[in-house]
Amino acid sequence: SQTIHQWPATLVQPVGSPLSLECTVEGTSNPNLYWYRQAAGRGLQLLFYSVGIGQISSEVPQNLSASRPQDRQFILSSKKLLLSDSGFYLCAWGGGANYGYTFGSGTRLTVV
Amino acid sequence: DQQVKQNSPSLSVQEGRISILNCDYTNSMFDYFLWYKKYPAEGPTFLISISSIKDKNEDGRFTVFLNKSAKHLSLHIVPSQPGDSAVYFCAGGHDQAGTALIFGKGTTLSVSS
């Protein structure tokens, strides 16, 4: 069966520090992968998605970047965090009308 | 441009009654719509979907209705249970490869016993 792993679960980082969040998927190959952010009053905002290794599409200009170094690995990064980067970050894989996406358990990032 | 809108941030319902969550969209090219349920500090879980060529899909206590002319869909939960208390997200999607779901801002449902 397919599973998605996301870590860490919580993270407190100072302003200006770097960020690396990792997401891996098991039990499937060449998945579509997504990073979303849930911030107060903004719902689930799509940040990046990837349809293959090295292929990244960015939806909004921001202080973040994403990479897909391996087929089932998706990384969200920042060189210098801002206070506005605080939120709940979710990785997801999949797609299609019958089952939609499978989300990871999320990372609560607090920038202080 | 907010393509998927959930205009009610919260809804309170008594146990056993019907919960109706609403969603409006502006993009007439969506091929399907989905509803997700999310508990605090957890990832959303898929609840139910509907193709754009259908007007109703039912799964147990959950029914989704789609009105394409009004660009409106709704999720009905009957009967509502306290365990249904969560944030519900509506999303629109395309069959085209390389596209992503577009989510609304969510509606927080509270079911009291």
PDB file of C-alpha atoms in Angstrom, chain A residues 32 34 36 38 41-44 46 49 51 59 88 90 95-106 108, chain B residues 32-34 36 38 41-46 49-51 87 89 95 97-106:
ATOM      1  CA  ASN A  32       2.725  13.631  -8.668  1.00  0.00           C
ATOM      2  CA  TYR A  34       2.618  18.632  -3.956  1.00  0.00           C
ATOM      3  CA  TYR A  36       0.603  23.012   0.384  1.00  0.00           C
ATOM      4  CA  GLN A  38      -2.319  26.100   5.608  1.00  0.00           C
ATOM      5  CA  GLY A  41      -7.513  32.574   7.151  1.00  0.00           C
ATOM      6  CA  ARG A  42      -6.010  31.347   3.896  1.00  0.00           C
ATOM      7  CA  GLY A  43      -7.070  27.745   3.627  1.00  0.00           C
ATOM      8  CA  LEU A  44      -4.865  25.317   1.743  1.00  0.00           C
ATOM      9  CA  LEU A  46      -0.665  25.360  -3.233  1.00  0.00           C
ATOM     10  CA  TYR A  49       4.026  20.620  -7.441  1.00  0.00           C
ATOM     11  CA  VAL A  51       5.323  15.595 -11.994  1.00  0.00           C
ATOM     12  CA  GLU A  59       2.375  28.577  -7.899  1.00  0.00           C
ATOM     13  CA  PHE A  88       1.159  24.218   8.635  1.00  0.00           C
ATOM     14  CA  LEU A  90       1.489  19.617   3.982  1.00  0.00           C
ATOM     15  CA  GLY A  95      -4.451  12.953  -8.104  1.00  0.00           C
ATOM     16  CA  GLY A  96      -7.581  12.083  -9.959  1.00  0.00           C
ATOM     17  CA  ALA A  97     -11.266  12.275  -9.317  1.00  0.00           C
ATOM     18  CA  ASN A  98     -11.734   8.939  -7.600  1.00  0.00           C
ATOM     19  CA  TYR A  99      -9.437   9.398  -4.660  1.00  0.00           C
ATOM     20  CA  GLY A 100      -7.868  12.796  -4.865  1.00  0.00           C
ATOM     21  CA  TYR A 101      -4.678  13.322  -2.951  1.00  0.00           C
ATOM     22  CA  THR A 102      -3.163  11.535  -0.013  1.00  0.00           C
ATOM     23  CA  PHE A 103      -1.705  14.017   2.435  1.00  0.00           C
ATOM     24  CA  GLY A 104       1.088  13.607   4.908  1.00  0.00           C
ATOM     25  CA  SER A 105       0.606  14.384   8.560  1.00  0.00           C
ATOM     26  CA  GLY A 106       1.968  17.909   8.175  1.00  0.00           C
ATOM     27  CA  ARG A 108       3.788  22.932  12.049  1.00  0.00           C
TER      28      ARG A 108
ATOM     29  CA  TYR B  32     -14.190  17.235 -10.826  1.00  0.00           C
ATOM     30  CA  PHE B  33     -14.615  18.421  -7.276  1.00  0.00           C
ATOM     31  CA  LEU B  34     -13.641  16.877  -3.993  1.00  0.00           C
ATOM     32  CA  TYR B  36     -11.670  16.842   2.324  1.00  0.00           C
ATOM     33  CA  LYS B  38      -9.210  17.883   8.356  1.00  0.00           C
ATOM     34  CA  ALA B  41      -2.520  18.990  13.451  1.00  0.00           C
ATOM     35  CA  GLU B  42      -3.326  16.309  10.871  1.00  0.00           C
ATOM     36  CA  GLY B  43      -3.301  16.171   7.104  1.00  0.00           C
ATOM     37  CA  PRO B  44      -6.638  16.393   5.256  1.00  0.00           C
ATOM     38  CA  THR B  45      -8.324  13.132   4.324  1.00  0.00           C
ATOM     39  CA  PHE B  46     -10.349  12.558   1.209  1.00  0.00           C
ATOM     40  CA  SER B  49     -15.786  13.508  -4.958  1.00  0.00           C
ATOM     41  CA  ILE B  50     -18.040  14.336  -7.876  1.00  0.00           C
ATOM     42  CA  SER B  51     -17.385  14.522 -11.580  1.00  0.00           C
ATOM     43  CA  VAL B  87     -12.537  21.651   8.966  1.00  0.00           C
ATOM     44  CA  PHE B  89     -12.236  21.838   2.398  1.00  0.00           C
ATOM     45  CA  ASP B  95      -7.996  15.800 -15.567  1.00  0.00           C
ATOM     46  CA  ALA B  97      -1.741  15.947 -16.234  1.00  0.00           C
ATOM     47  CA  GLY B  98       0.505  18.326 -14.353  1.00  0.00           C
ATOM     48  CA  THR B  99      -2.236  20.336 -12.712  1.00  0.00           C
ATOM     49  CA  ALA B 100      -3.007  20.598  -9.028  1.00  0.00           C
ATOM     50  CA  LEU B 101      -6.108  20.790  -6.893  1.00  0.00           C
ATOM     51  CA  ILE B 102      -7.313  24.245  -5.951  1.00  0.00           C
ATOM     52  CA  PHE B 103      -8.725  24.400  -2.441  1.00  0.00           C
ATOM     53  CA  GLY B 104     -11.131  26.764  -0.749  1.00  0.00           C
ATOM     54  CA  LYS B 105     -10.374  28.331   2.625  1.00  0.00           C
ATOM     55  CA  GLY B 106     -12.367  25.733   4.522  1.00  0.00           C
TER      56      GLY B 106
END
